[in-house]
Each structure stands twice: as C-alpha cells, then as structure tokens.
Amino acid sequence: DVLITLVITTIIIKIINKLISTLFRTISNRNNDINFQKQLKTVMIVLKSCLDLMFMAFAILHILNVFGIDIKPILATAGVLGLAVGFGAQKFIEDIISGMLLLMDGQLRVGDVVKIKGVMGSVEKLNLRLVVIRDLEGAIHYFRNHTVDDVTNYTKDFSYALFETSVSYNSNKIGRASCRER
C-alpha cells in the first residue's frame, strides 16, 4: 500500500505538472508580450513547486496512517509546533510574504536583468524564498526575498542595446538597422 501511494502520488504530480505547463503554454501563446511571458513562467514554477510539496505532504500523512499511526495528534502537534516555529521563523515567513508580493507585483521575472543591492545580473531563479542572480562575471548571488527592498529592473517593459559598428567611407547606401527583443 505504501508503494502504491508513492507511485500514485508521483503519477498525480507528473500529470498536474504537465497540465499546468500546458495551461500556461496556452496562456503564453495567446499573449506575445515578452514581459507577460516571463512573469507567467515565474508564476508557473512557483505554482508547480507549491503543489508538489502539498501532494507529497498528503502522501506522507497517508503513509503514516497506513502504518497505523494516528495522524490527528500529529496534526494537532504540528499546529502547536507551527505556531512556535512561526515565531522563530519570522524571517522565513517574511521571505514567503515578500516572495508572493514580488511575484504579484511583477517586479522581477526569470530572465530579467536587474540590480539588487548593487549586484547587477540576470534573474536565474525566483521562488517564494529566494531571488538568484547571475552577475556579469558569472557569479551566483542569493538574496532572501525579505532583503530585496530596492530593485532596478533594466528589462521591464523596455530594453535596448547599444553597440558600435563601422561603415566604410566608400559606402554609398544609406540603410536602417533595427533590432527586436526575442
């Protein structure tokens, strides 16, 4: 029964993740705004991880129940411990709340070029607890969400590239070059 529970939970998680990916891909394909697509991708990653965690918790509770362990006292104890841990884990809770606000506000998305606390780079990962940035030298920086108070986003709704090029003096054609974000 334990093996069946683990197999069923794994299958459910894979099916739900596939459905979420399909749903978000469909929504993304209907809107060509690159910023919207980045924000949608970030929300999808967070939603998947939260649902995976929830289903694994249900599976663990079911397995404990299968072994004859009454889960009611465990849930009651978890409630009391949750309250105690809540007071001890205020920074963690601040991270979660700040992470939800960052996602809902759309200040940051995976792929954005940002500056946080003097570090400029590309957002590689954004979840309810951390913002992970790879700087221009390739180093990874981790910022807990509750510490992210000032964000400069260089790619939100607008971005451009500056580059120099040479044109021969002998050239007699006047042309125009354009560049589009992809």
PDB file of N, CA and C in Angstrom, residues 51-86:
ATOM      1  N   LEU A  51       2.452  23.006  -5.331  1.00  0.00           N
ATOM      2  CA  LEU A  51       1.560  21.851  -5.481  1.00  0.00           C
ATOM      3  C   LEU A  51       2.309  20.536  -5.261  1.00  0.00           C
ATOM      4  N   ASP A  52       3.542  20.445  -5.738  1.00  0.00           N
ATOM      5  CA  ASP A  52       4.338  19.239  -5.493  1.00  0.00           C
ATOM      6  C   ASP A  52       4.516  19.010  -3.998  1.00  0.00           C
ATOM      7  N   LEU A  53       4.843  20.064  -3.275  1.00  0.00           N
ATOM      8  CA  LEU A  53       5.031  19.975  -1.831  1.00  0.00           C
ATOM      9  C   LEU A  53       3.745  19.547  -1.134  1.00  0.00           C
ATOM     10  N   MET A  54       2.626  20.104  -1.557  1.00  0.00           N
ATOM     11  CA  MET A  54       1.342  19.773  -0.947  1.00  0.00           C
ATOM     12  C   MET A  54       0.993  18.296  -1.159  1.00  0.00           C
ATOM     13  N   PHE A  55       1.154  17.796  -2.376  1.00  0.00           N
ATOM     14  CA  PHE A  55       0.827  16.400  -2.640  1.00  0.00           C
ATOM     15  C   PHE A  55       1.774  15.449  -1.914  1.00  0.00           C
ATOM     16  N   MET A  56       3.036  15.820  -1.792  1.00  0.00           N
ATOM     17  CA  MET A  56       3.971  14.976  -1.036  1.00  0.00           C
ATOM     18  C   MET A  56       3.593  14.944   0.446  1.00  0.00           C
ATOM     19  N   ALA A  57       3.142  16.062   0.988  1.00  0.00           N
ATOM     20  CA  ALA A  57       2.708  16.092   2.387  1.00  0.00           C
ATOM     21  C   ALA A  57       1.496  15.182   2.590  1.00  0.00           C
ATOM     22  N   PHE A  58       0.540  15.231   1.667  1.00  0.00           N
ATOM     23  CA  PHE A  58      -0.624  14.338   1.759  1.00  0.00           C
ATOM     24  C   PHE A  58      -0.199  12.874   1.684  1.00  0.00           C
ATOM     25  N   ALA A  59       0.749  12.573   0.815  1.00  0.00           N
ATOM     26  CA  ALA A  59       1.224  11.195   0.672  1.00  0.00           C
ATOM     27  C   ALA A  59       1.894  10.722   1.962  1.00  0.00           C
ATOM     28  N   ILE A  60       2.708  11.573   2.556  1.00  0.00           N
ATOM     29  CA  ILE A  60       3.380  11.208   3.810  1.00  0.00           C
ATOM     30  C   ILE A  60       2.355  10.959   4.906  1.00  0.00           C
ATOM     31  N   LEU A  61       1.353  11.823   5.007  1.00  0.00           N
ATOM     32  CA  LEU A  61       0.297  11.620   6.015  1.00  0.00           C
ATOM     33  C   LEU A  61      -0.454  10.314   5.761  1.00  0.00           C
ATOM     34  N   HIS A  62      -0.719  10.008   4.508  1.00  0.00           N
ATOM     35  CA  HIS A  62      -1.404   8.753   4.183  1.00  0.00           C
ATOM     36  C   HIS A  62      -0.537   7.548   4.539  1.00  0.00           C
ATOM     37  N   ILE A  63       0.741   7.614   4.252  1.00  0.00           N
ATOM     38  CA  ILE A  63       1.653   6.512   4.575  1.00  0.00           C
ATOM     39  C   ILE A  63       1.716   6.304   6.089  1.00  0.00           C
ATOM     40  N   LEU A  64       1.786   7.387   6.838  1.00  0.00           N
ATOM     41  CA  LEU A  64       1.771   7.260   8.302  1.00  0.00           C
ATOM     42  C   LEU A  64       0.486   6.596   8.769  1.00  0.00           C
ATOM     43  N   ASN A  65      -0.616   6.954   8.162  1.00  0.00           N
ATOM     44  CA  ASN A  65      -1.913   6.362   8.505  1.00  0.00           C
ATOM     45  C   ASN A  65      -1.932   4.873   8.174  1.00  0.00           C
ATOM     46  N   VAL A  66      -1.315   4.491   7.056  1.00  0.00           N
ATOM     47  CA  VAL A  66      -1.243   3.083   6.657  1.00  0.00           C
ATOM     48  C   VAL A  66      -0.470   2.261   7.694  1.00  0.00           C
ATOM     49  N   PHE A  67       0.570   2.843   8.253  1.00  0.00           N
ATOM     50  CA  PHE A  67       1.364   2.155   9.275  1.00  0.00           C
ATOM     51  C   PHE A  67       0.671   2.137  10.634  1.00  0.00           C
ATOM     52  N   GLY A  68      -0.550   2.655  10.683  1.00  0.00           N
ATOM     53  CA  GLY A  68      -1.315   2.617  11.923  1.00  0.00           C
ATOM     54  C   GLY A  68      -1.034   3.774  12.859  1.00  0.00           C
ATOM     55  N   ILE A  69      -0.326   4.756  12.372  1.00  0.00           N
ATOM     56  CA  ILE A  69      -0.025   5.933  13.194  1.00  0.00           C
ATOM     57  C   ILE A  69      -1.187   6.898  13.039  1.00  0.00           C
ATOM     58  N   ASP A  70      -1.814   7.233  14.167  1.00  0.00           N
ATOM     59  CA  ASP A  70      -2.942   8.161  14.143  1.00  0.00           C
ATOM     60  C   ASP A  70      -2.405   9.558  13.822  1.00  0.00           C
ATOM     61  N   ILE A  71      -2.873  10.118  12.743  1.00  0.00           N
ATOM     62  CA  ILE A  71      -2.321  11.406  12.301  1.00  0.00           C
ATOM     63  C   ILE A  71      -2.991  12.598  12.967  1.00  0.00           C
ATOM     64  N   LYS A  72      -4.119  12.380  13.676  1.00  0.00           N
ATOM     65  CA  LYS A  72      -4.792  13.516  14.337  1.00  0.00           C
ATOM     66  C   LYS A  72      -3.899  14.158  15.390  1.00  0.00           C
ATOM     67  N   PRO A  73      -3.269  13.382  16.279  1.00  0.00           N
ATOM     68  CA  PRO A  73      -2.360  14.031  17.228  1.00  0.00           C
ATOM     69  C   PRO A  73      -1.163  14.690  16.531  1.00  0.00           C
ATOM     70  N   ILE A  74      -0.736  14.079  15.423  1.00  0.00           N
ATOM     71  CA  ILE A  74       0.385  14.669  14.678  1.00  0.00           C
ATOM     72  C   ILE A  74      -0.023  16.025  14.112  1.00  0.00           C
ATOM     73  N   LEU A  75      -1.232  16.094  13.551  1.00  0.00           N
ATOM     74  CA  LEU A  75      -1.716  17.371  13.010  1.00  0.00           C
ATOM     75  C   LEU A  75      -1.909  18.404  14.106  1.00  0.00           C
ATOM     76  N   ALA A  76      -2.436  17.969  15.268  1.00  0.00           N
ATOM     77  CA  ALA A  76      -2.617  18.905  16.388  1.00  0.00           C
ATOM     78  C   ALA A  76      -1.262  19.404  16.883  1.00  0.00           C
ATOM     79  N   THR A  77      -0.312  18.478  17.019  1.00  0.00           N
ATOM     80  CA  THR A  77       1.033  18.862  17.451  1.00  0.00           C
ATOM     81  C   THR A  77       1.688  19.768  16.419  1.00  0.00           C
ATOM     82  N   ALA A  78       1.460  19.438  15.142  1.00  0.00           N
ATOM     83  CA  ALA A  78       2.023  20.267  14.073  1.00  0.00           C
ATOM     84  C   ALA A  78       1.468  21.683  14.145  1.00  0.00           C
ATOM     85  N   GLY A  79       0.191  21.807  14.521  1.00  0.00           N
ATOM     86  CA  GLY A  79      -0.395  23.136  14.667  1.00  0.00           C
ATOM     87  C   GLY A  79       0.275  23.942  15.762  1.00  0.00           C
ATOM     88  N   VAL A  80       0.480  23.304  16.916  1.00  0.00           N
ATOM     89  CA  VAL A  80       1.147  23.986  18.036  1.00  0.00           C
ATOM     90  C   VAL A  80       2.597  24.281  17.684  1.00  0.00           C
ATOM     91  N   LEU A  81       3.284  23.276  17.126  1.00  0.00           N
ATOM     92  CA  LEU A  81       4.678  23.490  16.727  1.00  0.00           C
ATOM     93  C   LEU A  81       4.771  24.541  15.621  1.00  0.00           C
ATOM     94  N   GLY A  82       3.775  24.525  14.747  1.00  0.00           N
ATOM     95  CA  GLY A  82       3.749  25.528  13.682  1.00  0.00           C
ATOM     96  C   GLY A  82       3.690  26.937  14.235  1.00  0.00           C
ATOM     97  N   LEU A  83       2.910  27.105  15.295  1.00  0.00           N
ATOM     98  CA  LEU A  83       2.829  28.413  15.939  1.00  0.00           C
ATOM     99  C   LEU A  83       4.162  28.790  16.565  1.00  0.00           C
ATOM    100  N   ALA A  84       4.784  27.826  17.255  1.00  0.00           N
ATOM    101  CA  ALA A  84       6.083  28.091  17.885  1.00  0.00           C
ATOM    102  C   ALA A  84       7.152  28.362  16.835  1.00  0.00           C
ATOM    103  N   VAL A  85       7.154  27.544  15.797  1.00  0.00           N
ATOM    104  CA  VAL A  85       8.136  27.736  14.734  1.00  0.00           C
ATOM    105  C   VAL A  85       7.879  29.050  14.005  1.00  0.00           C
ATOM    106  N   GLY A  86       6.606  29.415  13.902  1.00  0.00           N
ATOM    107  CA  GLY A  86       6.247  30.678  13.253  1.00  0.00           C
ATOM    108  C   GLY A  86       6.907  31.864  13.922  1.00  0.00           C
TER     109      GLY A  86
END
